[in-house]
CSV table of C-alpha atoms in Angstrom, one decimal:
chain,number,residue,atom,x,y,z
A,1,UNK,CA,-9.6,9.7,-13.3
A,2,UNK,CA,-9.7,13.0,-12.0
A,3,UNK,CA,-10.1,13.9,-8.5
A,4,UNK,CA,-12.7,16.0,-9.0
A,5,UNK,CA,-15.0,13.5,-10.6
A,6,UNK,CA,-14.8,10.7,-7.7
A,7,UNK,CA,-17.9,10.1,-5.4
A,8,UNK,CA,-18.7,8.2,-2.6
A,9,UNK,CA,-18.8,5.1,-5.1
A,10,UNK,CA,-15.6,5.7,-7.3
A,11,UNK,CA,-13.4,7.4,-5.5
A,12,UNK,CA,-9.9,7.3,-6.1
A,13,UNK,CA,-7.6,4.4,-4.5
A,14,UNK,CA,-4.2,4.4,-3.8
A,15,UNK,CA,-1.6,2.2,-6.1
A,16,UNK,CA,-0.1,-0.9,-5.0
A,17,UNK,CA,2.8,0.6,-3.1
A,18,UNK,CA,0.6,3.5,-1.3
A,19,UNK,CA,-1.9,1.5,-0.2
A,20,UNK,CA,0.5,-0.9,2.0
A,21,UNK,CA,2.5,1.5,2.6
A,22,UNK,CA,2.4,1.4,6.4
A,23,UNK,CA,3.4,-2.3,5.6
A,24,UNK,CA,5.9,-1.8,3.8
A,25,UNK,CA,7.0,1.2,6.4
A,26,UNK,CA,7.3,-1.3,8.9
A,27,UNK,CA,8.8,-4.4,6.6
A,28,UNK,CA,11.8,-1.8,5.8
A,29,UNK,CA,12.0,-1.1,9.6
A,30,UNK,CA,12.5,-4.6,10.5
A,31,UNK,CA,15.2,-5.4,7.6
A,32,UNK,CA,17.2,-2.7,8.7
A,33,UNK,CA,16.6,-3.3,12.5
A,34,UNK,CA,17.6,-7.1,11.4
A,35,UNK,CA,21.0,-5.7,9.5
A,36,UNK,CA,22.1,-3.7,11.4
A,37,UNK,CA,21.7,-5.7,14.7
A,38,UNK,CA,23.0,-8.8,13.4
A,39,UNK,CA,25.4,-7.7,10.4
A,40,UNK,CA,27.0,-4.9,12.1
A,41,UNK,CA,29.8,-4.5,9.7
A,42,UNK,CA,26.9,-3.2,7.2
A,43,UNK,CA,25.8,0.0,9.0
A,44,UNK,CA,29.3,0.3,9.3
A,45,UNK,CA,30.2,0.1,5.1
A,46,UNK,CA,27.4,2.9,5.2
A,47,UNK,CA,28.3,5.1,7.7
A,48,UNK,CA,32.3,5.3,5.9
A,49,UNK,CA,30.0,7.0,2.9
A,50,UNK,CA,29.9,10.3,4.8
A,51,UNK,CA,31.2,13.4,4.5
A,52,UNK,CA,31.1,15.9,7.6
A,53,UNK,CA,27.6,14.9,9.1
A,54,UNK,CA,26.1,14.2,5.6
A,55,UNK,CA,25.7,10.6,4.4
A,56,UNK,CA,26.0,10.5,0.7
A,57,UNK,CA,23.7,7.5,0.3
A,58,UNK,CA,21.2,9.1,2.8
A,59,UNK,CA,21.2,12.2,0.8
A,60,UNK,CA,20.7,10.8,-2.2
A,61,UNK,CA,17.8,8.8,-0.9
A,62,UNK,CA,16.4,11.9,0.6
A,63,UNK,CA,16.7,14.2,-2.3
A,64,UNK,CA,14.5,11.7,-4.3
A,65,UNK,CA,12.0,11.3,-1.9
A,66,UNK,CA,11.1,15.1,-2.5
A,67,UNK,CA,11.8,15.5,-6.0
A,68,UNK,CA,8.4,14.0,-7.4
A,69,UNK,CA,5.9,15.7,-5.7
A,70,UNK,CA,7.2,19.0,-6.2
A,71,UNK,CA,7.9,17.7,-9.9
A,72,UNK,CA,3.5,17.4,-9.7
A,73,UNK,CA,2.9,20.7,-8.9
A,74,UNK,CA,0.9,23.2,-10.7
A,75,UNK,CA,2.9,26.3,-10.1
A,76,UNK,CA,0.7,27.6,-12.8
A,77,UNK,CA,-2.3,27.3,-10.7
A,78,UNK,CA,-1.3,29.3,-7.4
A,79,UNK,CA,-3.4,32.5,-8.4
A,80,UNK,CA,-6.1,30.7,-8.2
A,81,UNK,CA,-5.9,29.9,-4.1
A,82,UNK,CA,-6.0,34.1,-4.0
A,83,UNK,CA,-10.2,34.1,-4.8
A,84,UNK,CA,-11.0,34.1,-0.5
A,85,UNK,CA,-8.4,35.5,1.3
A,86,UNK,CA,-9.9,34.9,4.2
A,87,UNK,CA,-9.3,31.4,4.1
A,88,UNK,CA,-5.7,31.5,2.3
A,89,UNK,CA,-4.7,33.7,5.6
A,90,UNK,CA,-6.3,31.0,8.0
A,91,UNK,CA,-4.2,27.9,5.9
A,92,UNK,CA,-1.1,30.2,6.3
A,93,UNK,CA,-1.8,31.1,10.4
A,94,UNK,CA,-2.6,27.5,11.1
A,95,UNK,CA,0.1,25.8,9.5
A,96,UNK,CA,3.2,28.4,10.2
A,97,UNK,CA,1.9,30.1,14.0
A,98,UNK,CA,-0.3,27.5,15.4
A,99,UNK,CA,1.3,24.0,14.3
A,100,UNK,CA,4.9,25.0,15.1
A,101,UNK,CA,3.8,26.4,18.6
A,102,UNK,CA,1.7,23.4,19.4
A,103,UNK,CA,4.6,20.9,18.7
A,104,UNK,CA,6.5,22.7,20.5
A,105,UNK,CA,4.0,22.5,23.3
A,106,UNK,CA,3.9,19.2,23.1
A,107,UNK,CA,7.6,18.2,23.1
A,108,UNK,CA,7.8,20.4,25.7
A,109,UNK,CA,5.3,18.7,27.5
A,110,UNK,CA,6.4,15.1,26.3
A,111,UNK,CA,10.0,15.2,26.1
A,112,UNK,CA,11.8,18.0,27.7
A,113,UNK,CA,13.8,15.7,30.1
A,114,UNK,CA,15.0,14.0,26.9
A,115,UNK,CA,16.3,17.3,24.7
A,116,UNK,CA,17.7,15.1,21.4
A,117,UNK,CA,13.9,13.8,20.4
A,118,UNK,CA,12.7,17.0,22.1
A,119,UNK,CA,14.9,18.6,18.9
A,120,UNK,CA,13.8,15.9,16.8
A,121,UNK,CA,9.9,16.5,17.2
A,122,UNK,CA,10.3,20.4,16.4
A,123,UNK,CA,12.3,20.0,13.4
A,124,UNK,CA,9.2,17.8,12.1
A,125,UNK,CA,6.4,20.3,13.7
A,126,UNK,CA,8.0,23.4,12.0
A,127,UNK,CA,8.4,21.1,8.2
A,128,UNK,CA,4.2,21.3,6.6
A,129,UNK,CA,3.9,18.6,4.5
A,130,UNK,CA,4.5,19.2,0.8
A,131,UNK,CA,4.1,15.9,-0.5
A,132,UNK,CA,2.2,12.7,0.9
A,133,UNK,CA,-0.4,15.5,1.6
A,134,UNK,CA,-1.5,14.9,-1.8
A,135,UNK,CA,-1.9,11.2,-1.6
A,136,UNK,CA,-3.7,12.4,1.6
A,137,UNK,CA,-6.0,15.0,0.2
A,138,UNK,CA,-6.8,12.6,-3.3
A,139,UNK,CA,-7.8,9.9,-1.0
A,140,UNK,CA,-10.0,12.1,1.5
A,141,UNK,CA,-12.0,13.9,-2.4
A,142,UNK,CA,-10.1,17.6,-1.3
A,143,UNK,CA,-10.1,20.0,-3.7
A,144,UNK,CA,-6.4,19.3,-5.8
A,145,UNK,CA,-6.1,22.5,-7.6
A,146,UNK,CA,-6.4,24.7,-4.1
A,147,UNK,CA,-3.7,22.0,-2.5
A,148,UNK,CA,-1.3,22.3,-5.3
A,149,UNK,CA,-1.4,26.2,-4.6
A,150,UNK,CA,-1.0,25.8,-1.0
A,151,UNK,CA,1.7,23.3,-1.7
A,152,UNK,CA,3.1,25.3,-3.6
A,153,UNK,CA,3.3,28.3,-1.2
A,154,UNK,CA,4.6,26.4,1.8
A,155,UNK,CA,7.7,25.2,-0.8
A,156,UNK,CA,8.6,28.4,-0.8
A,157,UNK,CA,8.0,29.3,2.3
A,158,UNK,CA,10.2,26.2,3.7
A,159,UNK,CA,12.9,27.2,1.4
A,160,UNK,CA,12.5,31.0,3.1
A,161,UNK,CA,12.1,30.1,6.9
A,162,UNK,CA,12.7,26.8,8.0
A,163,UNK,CA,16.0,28.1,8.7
A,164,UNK,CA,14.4,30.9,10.7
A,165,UNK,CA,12.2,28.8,12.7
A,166,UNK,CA,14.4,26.0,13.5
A,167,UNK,CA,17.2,28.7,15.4
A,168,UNK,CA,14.0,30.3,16.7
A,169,UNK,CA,12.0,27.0,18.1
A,170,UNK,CA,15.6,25.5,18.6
A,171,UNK,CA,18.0,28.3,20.6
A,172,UNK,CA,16.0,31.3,21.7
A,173,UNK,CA,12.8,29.8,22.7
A,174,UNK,CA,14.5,27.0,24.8
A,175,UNK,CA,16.8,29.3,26.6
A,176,UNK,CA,13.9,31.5,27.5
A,177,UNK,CA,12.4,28.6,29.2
A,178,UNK,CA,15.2,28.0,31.1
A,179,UNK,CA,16.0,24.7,29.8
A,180,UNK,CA,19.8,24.5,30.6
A,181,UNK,CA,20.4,20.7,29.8
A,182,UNK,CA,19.2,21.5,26.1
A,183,UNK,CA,22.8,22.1,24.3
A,184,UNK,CA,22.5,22.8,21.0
A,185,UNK,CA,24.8,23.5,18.8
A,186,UNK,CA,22.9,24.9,15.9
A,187,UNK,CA,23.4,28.0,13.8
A,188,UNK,CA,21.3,29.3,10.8
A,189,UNK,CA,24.0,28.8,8.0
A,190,UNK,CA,24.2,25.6,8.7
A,191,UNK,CA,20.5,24.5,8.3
A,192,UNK,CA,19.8,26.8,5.4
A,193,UNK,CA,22.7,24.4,3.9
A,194,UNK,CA,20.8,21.7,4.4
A,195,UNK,CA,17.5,22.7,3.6
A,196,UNK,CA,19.2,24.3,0.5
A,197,UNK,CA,20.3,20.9,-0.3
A,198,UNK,CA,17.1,18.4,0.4
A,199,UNK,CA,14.6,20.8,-0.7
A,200,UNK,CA,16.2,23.6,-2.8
A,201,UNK,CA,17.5,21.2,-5.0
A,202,UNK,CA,14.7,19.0,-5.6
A,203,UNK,CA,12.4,22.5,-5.5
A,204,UNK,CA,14.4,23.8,-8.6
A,205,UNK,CA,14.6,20.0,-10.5
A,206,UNK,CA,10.4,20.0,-9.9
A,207,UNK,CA,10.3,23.1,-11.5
A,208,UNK,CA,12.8,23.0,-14.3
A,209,UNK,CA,11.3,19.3,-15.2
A,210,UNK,CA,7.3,20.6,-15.5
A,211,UNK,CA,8.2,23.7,-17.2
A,212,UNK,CA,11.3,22.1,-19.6
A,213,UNK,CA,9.1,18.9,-20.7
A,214,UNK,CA,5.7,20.4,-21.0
A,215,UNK,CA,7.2,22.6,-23.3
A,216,UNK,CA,8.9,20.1,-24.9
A,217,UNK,CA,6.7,17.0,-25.0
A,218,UNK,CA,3.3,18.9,-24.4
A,219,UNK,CA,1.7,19.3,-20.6
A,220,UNK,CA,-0.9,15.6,-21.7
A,221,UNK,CA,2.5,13.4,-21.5
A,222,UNK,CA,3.8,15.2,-18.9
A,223,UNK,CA,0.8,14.0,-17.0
A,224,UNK,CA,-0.1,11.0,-17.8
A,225,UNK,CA,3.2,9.4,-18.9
A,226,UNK,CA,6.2,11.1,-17.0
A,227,UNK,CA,4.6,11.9,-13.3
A,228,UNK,CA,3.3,8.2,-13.7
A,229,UNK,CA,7.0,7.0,-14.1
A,230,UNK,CA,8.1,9.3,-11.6
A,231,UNK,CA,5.4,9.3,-8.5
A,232,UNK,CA,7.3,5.5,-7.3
A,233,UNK,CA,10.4,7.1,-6.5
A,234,UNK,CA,9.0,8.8,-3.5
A,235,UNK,CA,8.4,5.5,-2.0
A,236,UNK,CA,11.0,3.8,-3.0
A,237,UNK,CA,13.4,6.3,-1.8
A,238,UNK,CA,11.5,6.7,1.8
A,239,UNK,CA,11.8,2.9,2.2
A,240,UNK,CA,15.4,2.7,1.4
A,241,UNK,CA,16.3,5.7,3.8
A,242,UNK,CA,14.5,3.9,6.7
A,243,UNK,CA,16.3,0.6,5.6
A,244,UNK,CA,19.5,2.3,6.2
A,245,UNK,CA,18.7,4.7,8.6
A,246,UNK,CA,17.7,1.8,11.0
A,247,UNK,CA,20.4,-0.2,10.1
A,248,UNK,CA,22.3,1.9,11.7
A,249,UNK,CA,20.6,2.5,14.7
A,250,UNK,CA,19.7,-1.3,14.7
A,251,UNK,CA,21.0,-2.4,18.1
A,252,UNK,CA,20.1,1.2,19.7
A,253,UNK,CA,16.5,0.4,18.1
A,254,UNK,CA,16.1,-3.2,20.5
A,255,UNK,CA,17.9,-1.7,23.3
A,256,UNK,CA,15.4,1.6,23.8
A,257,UNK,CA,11.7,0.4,22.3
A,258,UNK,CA,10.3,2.3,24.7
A,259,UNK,CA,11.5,5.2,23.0
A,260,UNK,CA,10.0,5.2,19.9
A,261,UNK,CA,6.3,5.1,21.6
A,262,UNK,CA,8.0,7.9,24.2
A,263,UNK,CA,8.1,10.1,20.7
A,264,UNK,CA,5.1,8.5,18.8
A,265,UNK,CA,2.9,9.9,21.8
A,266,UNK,CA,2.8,13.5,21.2
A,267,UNK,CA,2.8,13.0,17.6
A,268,UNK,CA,-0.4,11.2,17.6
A,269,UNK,CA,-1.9,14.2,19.5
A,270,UNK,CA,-0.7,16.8,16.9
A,271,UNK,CA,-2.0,15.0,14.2
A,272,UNK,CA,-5.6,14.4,15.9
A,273,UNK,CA,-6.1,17.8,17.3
A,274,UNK,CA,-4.3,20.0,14.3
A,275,UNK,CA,-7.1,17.6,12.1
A,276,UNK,CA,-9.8,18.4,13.9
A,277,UNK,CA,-9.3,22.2,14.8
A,278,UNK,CA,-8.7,23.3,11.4
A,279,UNK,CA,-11.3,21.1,9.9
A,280,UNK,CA,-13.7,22.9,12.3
A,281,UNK,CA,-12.5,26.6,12.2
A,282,UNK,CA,-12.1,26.3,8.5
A,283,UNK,CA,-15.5,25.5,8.1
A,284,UNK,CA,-16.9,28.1,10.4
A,285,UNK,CA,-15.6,30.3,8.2
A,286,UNK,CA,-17.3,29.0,5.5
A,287,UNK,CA,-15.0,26.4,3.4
A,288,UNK,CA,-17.1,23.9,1.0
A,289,UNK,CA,-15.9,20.6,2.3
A,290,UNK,CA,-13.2,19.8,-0.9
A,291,UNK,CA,-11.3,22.9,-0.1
A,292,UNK,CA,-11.8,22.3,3.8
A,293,UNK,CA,-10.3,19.0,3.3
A,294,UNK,CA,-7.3,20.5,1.2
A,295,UNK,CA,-6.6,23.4,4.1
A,296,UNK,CA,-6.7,20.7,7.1
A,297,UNK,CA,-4.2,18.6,5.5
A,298,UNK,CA,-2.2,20.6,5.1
A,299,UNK,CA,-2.2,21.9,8.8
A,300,UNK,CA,-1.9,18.3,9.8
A,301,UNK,CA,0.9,16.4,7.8
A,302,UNK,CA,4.3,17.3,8.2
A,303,UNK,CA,7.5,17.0,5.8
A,304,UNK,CA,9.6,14.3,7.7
A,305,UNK,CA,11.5,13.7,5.2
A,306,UNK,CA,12.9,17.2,5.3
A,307,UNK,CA,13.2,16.7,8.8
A,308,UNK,CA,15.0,13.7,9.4
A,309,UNK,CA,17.8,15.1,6.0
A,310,UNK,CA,18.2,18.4,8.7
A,311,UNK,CA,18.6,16.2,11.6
A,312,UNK,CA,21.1,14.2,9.5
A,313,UNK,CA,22.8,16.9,8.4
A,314,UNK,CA,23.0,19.1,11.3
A,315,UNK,CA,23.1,16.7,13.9
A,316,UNK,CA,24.9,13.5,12.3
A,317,UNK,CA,23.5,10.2,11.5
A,318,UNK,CA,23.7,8.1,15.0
A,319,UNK,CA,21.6,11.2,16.8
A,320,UNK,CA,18.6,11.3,18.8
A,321,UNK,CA,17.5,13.7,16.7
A,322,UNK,CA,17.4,11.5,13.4
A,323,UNK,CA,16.2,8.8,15.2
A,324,UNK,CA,13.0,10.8,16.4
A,325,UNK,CA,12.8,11.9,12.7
A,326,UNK,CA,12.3,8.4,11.4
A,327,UNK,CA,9.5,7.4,13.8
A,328,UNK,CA,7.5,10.7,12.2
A,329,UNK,CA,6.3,8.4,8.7
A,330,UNK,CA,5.9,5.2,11.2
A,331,UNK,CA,3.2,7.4,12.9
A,332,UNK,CA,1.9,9.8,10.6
A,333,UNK,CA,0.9,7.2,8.0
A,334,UNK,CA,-1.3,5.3,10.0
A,335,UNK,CA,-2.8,8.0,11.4
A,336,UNK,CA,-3.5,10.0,8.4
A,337,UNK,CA,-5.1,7.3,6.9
A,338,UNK,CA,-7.4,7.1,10.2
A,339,UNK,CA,-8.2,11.0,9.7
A,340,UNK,CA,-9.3,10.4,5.5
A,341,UNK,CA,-12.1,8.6,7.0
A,342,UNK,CA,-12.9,11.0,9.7
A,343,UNK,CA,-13.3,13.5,6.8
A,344,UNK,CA,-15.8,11.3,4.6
A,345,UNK,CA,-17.3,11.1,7.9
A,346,UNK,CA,-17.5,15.0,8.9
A,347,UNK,CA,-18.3,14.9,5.0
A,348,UNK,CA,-22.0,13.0,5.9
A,349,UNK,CA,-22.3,15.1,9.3
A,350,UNK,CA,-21.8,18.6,7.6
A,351,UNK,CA,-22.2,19.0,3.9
A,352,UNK,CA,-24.6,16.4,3.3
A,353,UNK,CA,-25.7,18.9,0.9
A,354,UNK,CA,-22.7,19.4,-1.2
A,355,UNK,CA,-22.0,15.4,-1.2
A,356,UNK,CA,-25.7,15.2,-2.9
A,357,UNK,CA,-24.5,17.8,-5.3
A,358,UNK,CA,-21.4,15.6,-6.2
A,359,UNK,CA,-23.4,12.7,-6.6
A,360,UNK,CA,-25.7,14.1,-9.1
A,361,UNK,CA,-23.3,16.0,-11.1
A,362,UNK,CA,-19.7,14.5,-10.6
A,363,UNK,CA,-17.8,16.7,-13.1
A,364,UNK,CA,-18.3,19.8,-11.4
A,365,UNK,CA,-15.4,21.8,-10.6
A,366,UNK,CA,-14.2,22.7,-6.9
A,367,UNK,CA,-12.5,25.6,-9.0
């Protein structure tokens, strides 16, 4: 069933995994808090699978995590995103100016004293989310085609200057601040390698896949019978990363709780208030509520699972940094989910209109 032709009454539901996710999230947490505290000798079998700072079974588990939704993209469809500028030039302002500077606001404000999860938070506020933001947007009736061309967009853009932005938000920005304990030993080789490798990679397999198979098998299986197969790897992948990721950070895990609420904080603020302001500047402007929805999404999520493979890569397994990455999902989930039903709810406040038009005549197009 289409996007497009849910209402109020049919809309869309998440499968089995998605919809526990945040269970599951948390179930994966505790296995791997459990090995890794009590079987020690696990996390360290893992952790002799490395090479430099990159974990190979990290990697891999990374790489697949963002190979499927960029696999689902309609690179055919970007054009269409072009028809109001105005609002393609807001998506791009809030999401690349205002979200980076706010995070870094934030773990400024938050967690200067403690610079490796002060470095952990900006490498998630400078990542837009290029993935569960569709699960996001489906649940919440956005407009899909105008996502899939910002998603689209901001792949390219992350392969382009996430780089940039994390030498930026990361070296010159802290040393103008004067923030002498913040040592970092970062330069922009090293995280175009990595971003190069968890998102280049799986960017160039999406693409080859959809265009290679759609050609070969027609674009109806492609759909409906290879994304199907496909979309569960995402999941699957995330939960095995966090399984091993807090394996081996298990007894640093029971020994600083505090911590992970220390970082969850600020990223409960960013995901409220970058919600919230978009949704309302965006329709100030003049966006129908499916492509509002799309736009503040967009703004809001964040690609952690780019993050934590940079902070892995860069900054090695056991760091602060990865281990600020991996409370990003714990947090965003739930509160993402929160924010679909503040949109159905901004939905009856605003465009009360438009929902009556959706109800009377569900297969019209938001494009």
């Amino acid at each position: 069933m289409s996007i497009n032709n849910c209402t109020p009454a049919n809309r869309k539901h998440l499968g089995f995994l998605d919809r526990y996710l945040t269970l599951w999230i948390f179930l994966a947490m505790i296995i791997g808090v459990t090995v890794g505290y009590f079987i020690p000798s696990v996390a360290s079998t893992i952790d002799s699978f490395s090479n430099g700072t990159t974990n190979i079974p990290l990697a891999i588990g990374l790489i697949l995590m963002m190979y499927p939704p960029l696999a689902k993209v309609n690179y055919e469809k970007i054009t269409q995103i072009f028809k109001n500028v105005k609002l393609l030039v807001l998506s791009l302002l809030i999401t690349w100016v205002f979200a980076p500077l706010f995070m870094f606001s934030l773990a400024y404000f938050f967690l200067k004293d403690y610079p490796d999860y002060f470095t952990g938070l900006i490498l998630i506020g400078i990542a837009p989310c290029i993935a569960m933001v569709i699960v996001w947007n489906e649940l919440a009736d956005g407009n899909r085609e105008y996502l899939a061309g910002l998603v689209g967009i901001n792949s390219v853009l992350q392969v382009l200057l996430y780089s940039v932005y994390a030498y930026f938000y990361l070296t010159i920005v802290p040393n103008f601040l004067g923030m002498k304990a913040l040592s970092i030993n970062i330069t922009i080789a090293q995280i175009a390698q990595s971003v190069f490798i968890y998102l280049g990679i799986p960017f160039l397999a999406g693409i080859i896949s959809r265009y290679t198979l759609i050609k070969w098998k027609g674009e109806e299986w492609y759909n409906k019978v290879f994304i199907p197969k496909i979309s569960p790897i995402t999941l699957i992948a995330l939960l095995f990363t966090i399984i091993i990721m807090f394996s081996l950070k298990g007894q640093m895990i029971v020994q600083i709780p505090m911590d992970a609420v220390r970082i969850a904080i600020p990223l409960v603020i960013y995901f409220a208030v970058m919600f919230v302001v978009t949704f309302l500047i965006a329709r100030k402007v003049g966006a129908d509520y499916a492509t509002n929805t799309a736009i503040s999404f967009t703004a809001t999520g964040n690609n952690f699972e780019l993050a934590i493979a940079v902070a892995v890569g860069v900054f090695g397994i056991n760091s602060g940094q990865a281990f600020a990455g991996v409370i990003g999902p714990l947090v965003e989930v739930p509160a993402l989910i929160l924010l679909v039903k503040l949109a159905f709810w901004f939905r009856g406040k605003w465009y009360k209109k438009e929902l009556q038009n959706s109800i009377s005549n569900p297969s019209k197009r938001y494009l």
